[in-house]
Short mmCIF file of C-alpha atoms in Angstrom, two decimals:
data_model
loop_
_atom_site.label_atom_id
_atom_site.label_comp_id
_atom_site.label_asym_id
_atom_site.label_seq_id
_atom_site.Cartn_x
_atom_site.Cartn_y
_atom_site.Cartn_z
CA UNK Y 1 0.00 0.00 0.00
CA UNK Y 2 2.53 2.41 1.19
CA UNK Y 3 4.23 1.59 -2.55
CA UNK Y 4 1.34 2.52 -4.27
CA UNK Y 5 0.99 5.46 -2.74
CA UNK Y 6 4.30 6.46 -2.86
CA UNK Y 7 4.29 5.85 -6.82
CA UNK Y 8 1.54 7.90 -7.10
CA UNK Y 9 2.90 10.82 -5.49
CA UNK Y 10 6.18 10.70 -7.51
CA UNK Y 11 3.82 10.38 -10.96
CA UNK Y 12 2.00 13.01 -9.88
CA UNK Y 13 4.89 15.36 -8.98
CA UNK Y 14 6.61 14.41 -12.15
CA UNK Y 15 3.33 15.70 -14.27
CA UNK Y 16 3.61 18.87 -11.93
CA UNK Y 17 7.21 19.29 -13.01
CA UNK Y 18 6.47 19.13 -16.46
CA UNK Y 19 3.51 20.93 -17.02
CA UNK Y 20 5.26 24.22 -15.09
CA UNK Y 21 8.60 23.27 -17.60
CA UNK Y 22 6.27 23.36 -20.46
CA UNK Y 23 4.68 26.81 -19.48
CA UNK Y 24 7.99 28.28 -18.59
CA UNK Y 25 9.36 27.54 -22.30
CA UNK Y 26 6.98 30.08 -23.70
CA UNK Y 27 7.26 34.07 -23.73
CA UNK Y 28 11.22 34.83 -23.67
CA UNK Y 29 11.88 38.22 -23.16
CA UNK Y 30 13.57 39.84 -25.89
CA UNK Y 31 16.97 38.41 -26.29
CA UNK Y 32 16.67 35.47 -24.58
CA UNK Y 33 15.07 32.92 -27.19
CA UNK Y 34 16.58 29.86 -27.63
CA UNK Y 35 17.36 31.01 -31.07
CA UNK Y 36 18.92 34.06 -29.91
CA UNK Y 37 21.06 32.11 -27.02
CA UNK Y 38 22.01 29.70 -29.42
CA UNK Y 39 23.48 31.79 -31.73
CA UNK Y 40 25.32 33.31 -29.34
CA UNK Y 41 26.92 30.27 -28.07
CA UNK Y 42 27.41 29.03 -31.36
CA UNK Y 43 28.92 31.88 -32.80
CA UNK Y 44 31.29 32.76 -29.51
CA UNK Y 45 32.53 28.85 -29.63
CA UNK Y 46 34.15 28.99 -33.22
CA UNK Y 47 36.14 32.22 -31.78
CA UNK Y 48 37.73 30.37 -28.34
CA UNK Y 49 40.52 28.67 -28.08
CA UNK Y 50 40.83 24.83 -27.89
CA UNK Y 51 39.78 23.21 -24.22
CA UNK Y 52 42.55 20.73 -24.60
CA UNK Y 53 42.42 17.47 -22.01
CA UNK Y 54 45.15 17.50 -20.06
CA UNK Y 55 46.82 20.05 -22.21
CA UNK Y 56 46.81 17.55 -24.94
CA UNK Y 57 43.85 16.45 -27.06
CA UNK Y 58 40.54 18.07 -27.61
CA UNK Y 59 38.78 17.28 -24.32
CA UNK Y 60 35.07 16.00 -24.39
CA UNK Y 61 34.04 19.36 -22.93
CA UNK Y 62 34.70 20.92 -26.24
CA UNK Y 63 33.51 17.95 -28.09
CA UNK Y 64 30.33 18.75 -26.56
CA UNK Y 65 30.12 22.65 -27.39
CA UNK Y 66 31.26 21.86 -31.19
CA UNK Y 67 27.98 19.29 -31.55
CA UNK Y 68 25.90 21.28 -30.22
CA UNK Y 69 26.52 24.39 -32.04
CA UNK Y 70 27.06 22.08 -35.22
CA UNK Y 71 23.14 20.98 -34.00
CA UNK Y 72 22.18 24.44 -33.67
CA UNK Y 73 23.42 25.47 -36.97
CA UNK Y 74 21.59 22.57 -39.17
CA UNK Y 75 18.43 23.11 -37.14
CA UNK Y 76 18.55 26.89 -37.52
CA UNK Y 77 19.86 26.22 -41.27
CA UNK Y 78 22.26 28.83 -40.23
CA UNK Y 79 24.78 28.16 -43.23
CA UNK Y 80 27.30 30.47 -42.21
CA UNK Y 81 27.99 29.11 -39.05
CA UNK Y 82 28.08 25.62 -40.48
CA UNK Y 83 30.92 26.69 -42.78
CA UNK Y 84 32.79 27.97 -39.64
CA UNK Y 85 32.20 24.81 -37.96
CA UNK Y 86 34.24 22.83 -40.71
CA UNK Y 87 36.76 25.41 -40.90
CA UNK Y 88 37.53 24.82 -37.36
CA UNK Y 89 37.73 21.05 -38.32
CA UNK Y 90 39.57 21.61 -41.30
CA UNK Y 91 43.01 22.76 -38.77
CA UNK Y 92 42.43 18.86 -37.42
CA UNK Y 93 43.26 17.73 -40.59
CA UNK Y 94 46.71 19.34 -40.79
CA UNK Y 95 48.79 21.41 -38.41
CA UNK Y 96 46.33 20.30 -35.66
CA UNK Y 97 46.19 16.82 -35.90
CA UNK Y 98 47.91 16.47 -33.03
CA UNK Y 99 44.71 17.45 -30.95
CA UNK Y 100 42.96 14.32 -32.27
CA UNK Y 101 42.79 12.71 -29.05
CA UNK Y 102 43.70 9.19 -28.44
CA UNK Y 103 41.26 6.24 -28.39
CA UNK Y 104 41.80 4.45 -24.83
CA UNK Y 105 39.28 5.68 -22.84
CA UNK Y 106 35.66 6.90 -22.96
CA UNK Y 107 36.04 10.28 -22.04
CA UNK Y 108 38.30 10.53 -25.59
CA UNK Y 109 36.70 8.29 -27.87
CA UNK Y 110 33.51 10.01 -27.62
CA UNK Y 111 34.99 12.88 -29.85
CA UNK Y 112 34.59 10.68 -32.69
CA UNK Y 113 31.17 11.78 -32.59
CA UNK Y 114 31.88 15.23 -34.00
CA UNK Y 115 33.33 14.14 -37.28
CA UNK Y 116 30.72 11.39 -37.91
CA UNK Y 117 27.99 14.04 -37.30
CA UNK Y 118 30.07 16.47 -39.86
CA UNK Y 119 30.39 13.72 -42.64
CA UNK Y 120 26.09 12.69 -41.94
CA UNK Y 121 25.82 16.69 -42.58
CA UNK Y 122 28.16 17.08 -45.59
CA UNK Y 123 29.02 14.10 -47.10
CA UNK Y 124 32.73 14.32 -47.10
CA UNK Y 125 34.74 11.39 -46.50
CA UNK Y 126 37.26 13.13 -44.65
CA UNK Y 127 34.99 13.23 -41.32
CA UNK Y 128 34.24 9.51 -41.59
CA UNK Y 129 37.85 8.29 -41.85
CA UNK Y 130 38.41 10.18 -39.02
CA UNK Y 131 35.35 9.24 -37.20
CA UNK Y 132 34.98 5.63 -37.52
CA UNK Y 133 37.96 4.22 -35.96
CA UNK Y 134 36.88 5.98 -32.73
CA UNK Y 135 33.86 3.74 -32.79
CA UNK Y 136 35.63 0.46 -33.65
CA UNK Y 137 38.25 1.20 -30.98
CA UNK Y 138 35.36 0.75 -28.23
CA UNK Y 139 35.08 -2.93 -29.05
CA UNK Y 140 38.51 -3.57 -29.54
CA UNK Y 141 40.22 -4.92 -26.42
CA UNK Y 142 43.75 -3.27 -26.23
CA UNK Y 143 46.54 -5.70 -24.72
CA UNK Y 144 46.55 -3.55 -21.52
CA UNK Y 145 43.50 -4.08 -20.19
CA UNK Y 146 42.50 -4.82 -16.86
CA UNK Y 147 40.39 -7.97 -16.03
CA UNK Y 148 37.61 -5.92 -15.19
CA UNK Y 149 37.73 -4.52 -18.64
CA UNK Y 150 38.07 -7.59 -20.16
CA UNK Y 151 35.07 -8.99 -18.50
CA UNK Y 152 32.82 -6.49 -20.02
CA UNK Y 153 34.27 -7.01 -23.41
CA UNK Y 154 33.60 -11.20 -23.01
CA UNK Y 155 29.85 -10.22 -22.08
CA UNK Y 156 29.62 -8.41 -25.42
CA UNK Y 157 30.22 -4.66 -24.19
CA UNK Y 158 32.48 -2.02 -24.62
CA UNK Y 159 35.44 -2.51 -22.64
CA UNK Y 160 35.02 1.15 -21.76
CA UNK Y 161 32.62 0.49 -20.17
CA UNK Y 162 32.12 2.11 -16.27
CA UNK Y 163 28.56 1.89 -15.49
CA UNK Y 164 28.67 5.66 -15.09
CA UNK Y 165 25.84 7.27 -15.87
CA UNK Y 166 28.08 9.54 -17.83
CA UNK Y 167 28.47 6.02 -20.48
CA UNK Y 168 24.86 6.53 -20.97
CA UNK Y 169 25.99 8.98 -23.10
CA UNK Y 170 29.54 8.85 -24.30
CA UNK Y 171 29.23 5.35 -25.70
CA UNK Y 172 25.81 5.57 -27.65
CA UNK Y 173 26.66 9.06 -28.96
CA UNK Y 174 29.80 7.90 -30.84
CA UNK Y 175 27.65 4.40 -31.78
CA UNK Y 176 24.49 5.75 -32.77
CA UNK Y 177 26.47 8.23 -34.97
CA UNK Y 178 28.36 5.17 -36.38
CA UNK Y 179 25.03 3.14 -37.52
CA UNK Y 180 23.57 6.61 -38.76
CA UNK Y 181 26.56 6.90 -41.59
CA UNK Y 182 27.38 2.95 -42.43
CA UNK Y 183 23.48 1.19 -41.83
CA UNK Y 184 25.81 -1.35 -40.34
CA UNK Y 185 23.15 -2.88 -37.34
CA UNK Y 186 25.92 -3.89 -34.63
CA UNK Y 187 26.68 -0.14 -34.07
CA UNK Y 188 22.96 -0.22 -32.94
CA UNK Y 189 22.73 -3.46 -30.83
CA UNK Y 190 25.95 -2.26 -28.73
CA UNK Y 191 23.92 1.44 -28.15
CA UNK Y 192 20.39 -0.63 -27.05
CA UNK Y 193 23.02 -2.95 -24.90
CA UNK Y 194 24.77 -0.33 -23.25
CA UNK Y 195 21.69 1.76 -22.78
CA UNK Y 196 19.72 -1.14 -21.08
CA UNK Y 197 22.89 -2.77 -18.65
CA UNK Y 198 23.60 1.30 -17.41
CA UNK Y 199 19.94 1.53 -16.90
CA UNK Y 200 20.23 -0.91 -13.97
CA UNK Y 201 21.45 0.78 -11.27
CA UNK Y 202 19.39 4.02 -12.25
CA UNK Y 203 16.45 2.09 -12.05
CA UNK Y 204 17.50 0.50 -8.54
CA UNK Y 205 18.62 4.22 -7.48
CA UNK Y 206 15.48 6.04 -8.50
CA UNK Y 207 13.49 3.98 -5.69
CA UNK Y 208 15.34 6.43 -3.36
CA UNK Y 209 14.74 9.45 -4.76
CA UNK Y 210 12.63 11.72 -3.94
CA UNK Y 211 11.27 14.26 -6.55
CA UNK Y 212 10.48 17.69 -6.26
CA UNK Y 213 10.42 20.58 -8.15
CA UNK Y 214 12.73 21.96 -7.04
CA UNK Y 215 15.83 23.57 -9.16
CA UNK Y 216 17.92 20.55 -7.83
CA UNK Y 217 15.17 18.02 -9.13
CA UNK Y 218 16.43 18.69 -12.71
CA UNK Y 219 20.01 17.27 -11.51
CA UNK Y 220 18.62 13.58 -11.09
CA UNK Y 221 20.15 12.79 -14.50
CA UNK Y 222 23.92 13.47 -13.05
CA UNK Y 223 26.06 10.91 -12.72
CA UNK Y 224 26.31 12.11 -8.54
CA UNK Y 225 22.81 10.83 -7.42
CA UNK Y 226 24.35 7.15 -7.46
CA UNK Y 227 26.07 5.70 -4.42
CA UNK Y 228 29.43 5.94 -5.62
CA UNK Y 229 29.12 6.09 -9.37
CA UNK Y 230 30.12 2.72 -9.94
CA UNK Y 231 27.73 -0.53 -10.35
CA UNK Y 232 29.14 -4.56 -9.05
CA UNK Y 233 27.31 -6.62 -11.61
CA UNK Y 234 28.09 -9.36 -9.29
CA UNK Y 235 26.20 -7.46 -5.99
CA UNK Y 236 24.03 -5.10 -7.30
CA UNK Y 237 25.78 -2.68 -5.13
CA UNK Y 238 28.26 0.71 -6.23
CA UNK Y 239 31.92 0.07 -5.63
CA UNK Y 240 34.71 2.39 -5.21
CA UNK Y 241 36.62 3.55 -8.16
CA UNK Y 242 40.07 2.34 -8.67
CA UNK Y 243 42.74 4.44 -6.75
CA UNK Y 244 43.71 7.38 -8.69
CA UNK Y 245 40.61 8.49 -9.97
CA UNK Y 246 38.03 10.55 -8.93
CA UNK Y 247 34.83 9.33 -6.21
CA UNK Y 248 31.63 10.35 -7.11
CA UNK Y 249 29.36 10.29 -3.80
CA UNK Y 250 25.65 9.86 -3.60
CA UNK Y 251 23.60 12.26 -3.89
CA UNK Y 252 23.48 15.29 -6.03
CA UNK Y 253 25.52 18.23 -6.46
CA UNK Y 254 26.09 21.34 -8.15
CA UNK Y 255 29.40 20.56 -9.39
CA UNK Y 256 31.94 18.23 -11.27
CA UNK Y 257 34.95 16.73 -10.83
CA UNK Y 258 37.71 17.29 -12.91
CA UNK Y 259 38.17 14.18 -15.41
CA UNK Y 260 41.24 11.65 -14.30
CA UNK Y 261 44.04 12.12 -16.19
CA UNK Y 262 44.27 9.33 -19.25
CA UNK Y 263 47.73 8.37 -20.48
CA UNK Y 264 49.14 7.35 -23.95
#
C-alpha cells in the first residue's frame, strides 16, 4: 500500500514538473530565445581557443560545445555558421592533428562523434575516416586491459565500459552516430546494450529518490545521485573507483569533478 501510494505521489509530482517546464518555455523576453542564445553560443565557440584534455587532445568538454553548435546550426539552417564549424575542423586535418585525441578511454573516444555528425551533414569522407575508428576502438580490447575490462568485453560490451551514468551517453553518442553513416546494425545493438545494462542501477537508485520541483530536481540525471558512481554486476551494489581516480558520492551536487588524467 505504502508503494502505491508512494508511486503515485512521484507520478503526480513528475506531471507537476512538467507541465510548469512546459509553461515556462513560452514568452522569452527579448533576447533570450533559444534562437537568440544559441546563436550566441554558437557563434562565440568557433572564436575560443581549444579546451585541450590535459593540455593535450581536444577534451570531451569541447567535443560537446562543437555538436551542439554544429546541431544548432543545421536546425537553424544557419549556413554560415556551419561553414565555420568545418573550418575549425579543417586545422584537425593538418597542423592540428595532433589534438585528435587518443582512443583508450571513454572520455576521448567520444569525440569521434563530431566528425561522424560532420560527414552525416556534408558528405565528405574526410569526417568519416576520421570518425569511424573511434567507434571500432570501443570494441577492440587493447593488450593492456584490466580484467575488469576484459570482463565487459567477453559479455559483449564495450570494454570502456564504467557503469557511469556519464556512459549513458559517451558510448551511444559515438555508436548511434556510427550506424547513422554505415546502416551497419551492430553499431545499434551495442547502443540498445549499453543503454539497457547502465539503466540498472538508475532504475535501482530512482526507488530512493525523492522528486520535487525543485531547481535541484532537474540534476537527477547526473552521474552524482548514485552511491558511488560505480555498479558490481556481481552485488548489485556501487563500488569504489580504482585508486587514482576521482569518487563520485551519492547524492546530487552542483558541481563536477575534474576528469582523471588518461595516459598514452
Amino acid at each position: 500500500m505504502v508503494k502505491k501510494l508512494l508511486t503515485v505521489l512521484m507520478l503526480m509530482l513528475s506531471l507537476q514538473c512538467l507541465t510548469a517546464q512546459k509553461s515556462a518555455l513560452k514568452n522569452f523576453p527579448q533576447g533570450y530565445t533559444p534562437e537568440e542564445v544559441g546563436r550566441r553560443m554558437a557563434y562565440r565557440f568557433v572564436t575560443e581557443k581549444h579546451a585541450l584534455h590535459i593540455g593535450k587532445w581536444i577534451g570531451y568538454p569541447e567535443t560537446f560545445y562543437w555538436n551542439g553548435s554544429i546541431r544548432y546550426a543545421n536546425l537553424s539552417d544557419d549556413k554560415s555558421l556551419m561553414t565555420l564549424l568545418q573550418r575549425r575542423f579543417e586545422h584537425l586535418f593538418n597542423e592540428e592533428s595532433k589534438y585528435l585525441p587518443i582512443m583508450n578511454h571513454v572520455d576521448v573516444n567520444m569525440f569521434g562523434s563530431l566528425p561522424l555528425w560532420l560527414y552525416e551533414v556534408t558528405g565528405d569522407t574526410r569526417y568519416k575516416e576520421v570518425g569511424m575508428p573511434y567507434a571500432d576502438t570501443q570494441w577492440q580490447v587493447p593488450a593492456d586491459a584490466t580484467a575488469e575490462q576484459k570482463a565487459w568485453a567477453d559479455d559483449g560490451y564495450s570494454w570502456q565500459t564504467r557503469m557511469w551514468i556519464d556512459d549513458m551517453y559517451m558510448i551511444p553518442i559515438v555508436q548511434t552516430q556510427a550506424y547513422k553513416v554505415t546502416g551497419d546494425m551492430k553499431y545499434l545493438d551495442r547502443t540498445a546494450r549499453e543503454m539497457v545494462t547502465c539503466a540498472l542501477p538508475i532504475s535501482a537508485a530512482s526507488q530512493r529518490v525523492v522528486l520535487s520541483c525543485s531547481r535541484r530536481s532537474l540534476l537527477l540525471g547526473s552521474r552524482k545521485w548514485l552511491d558511488g558512481g560505480r555498479y558490481d554486476r556481481g552485488s548489485e551494489k556501487s563500488a569504489q573507483k580504482p585508486q587514482g581516480q576521482s569518487t563520485h558520492h551519492g547524492g546530487i551536487s552542483d558541481h563536477d569533478e575534474e576528469p582523471s588524467p588518461i595516459s598514452e
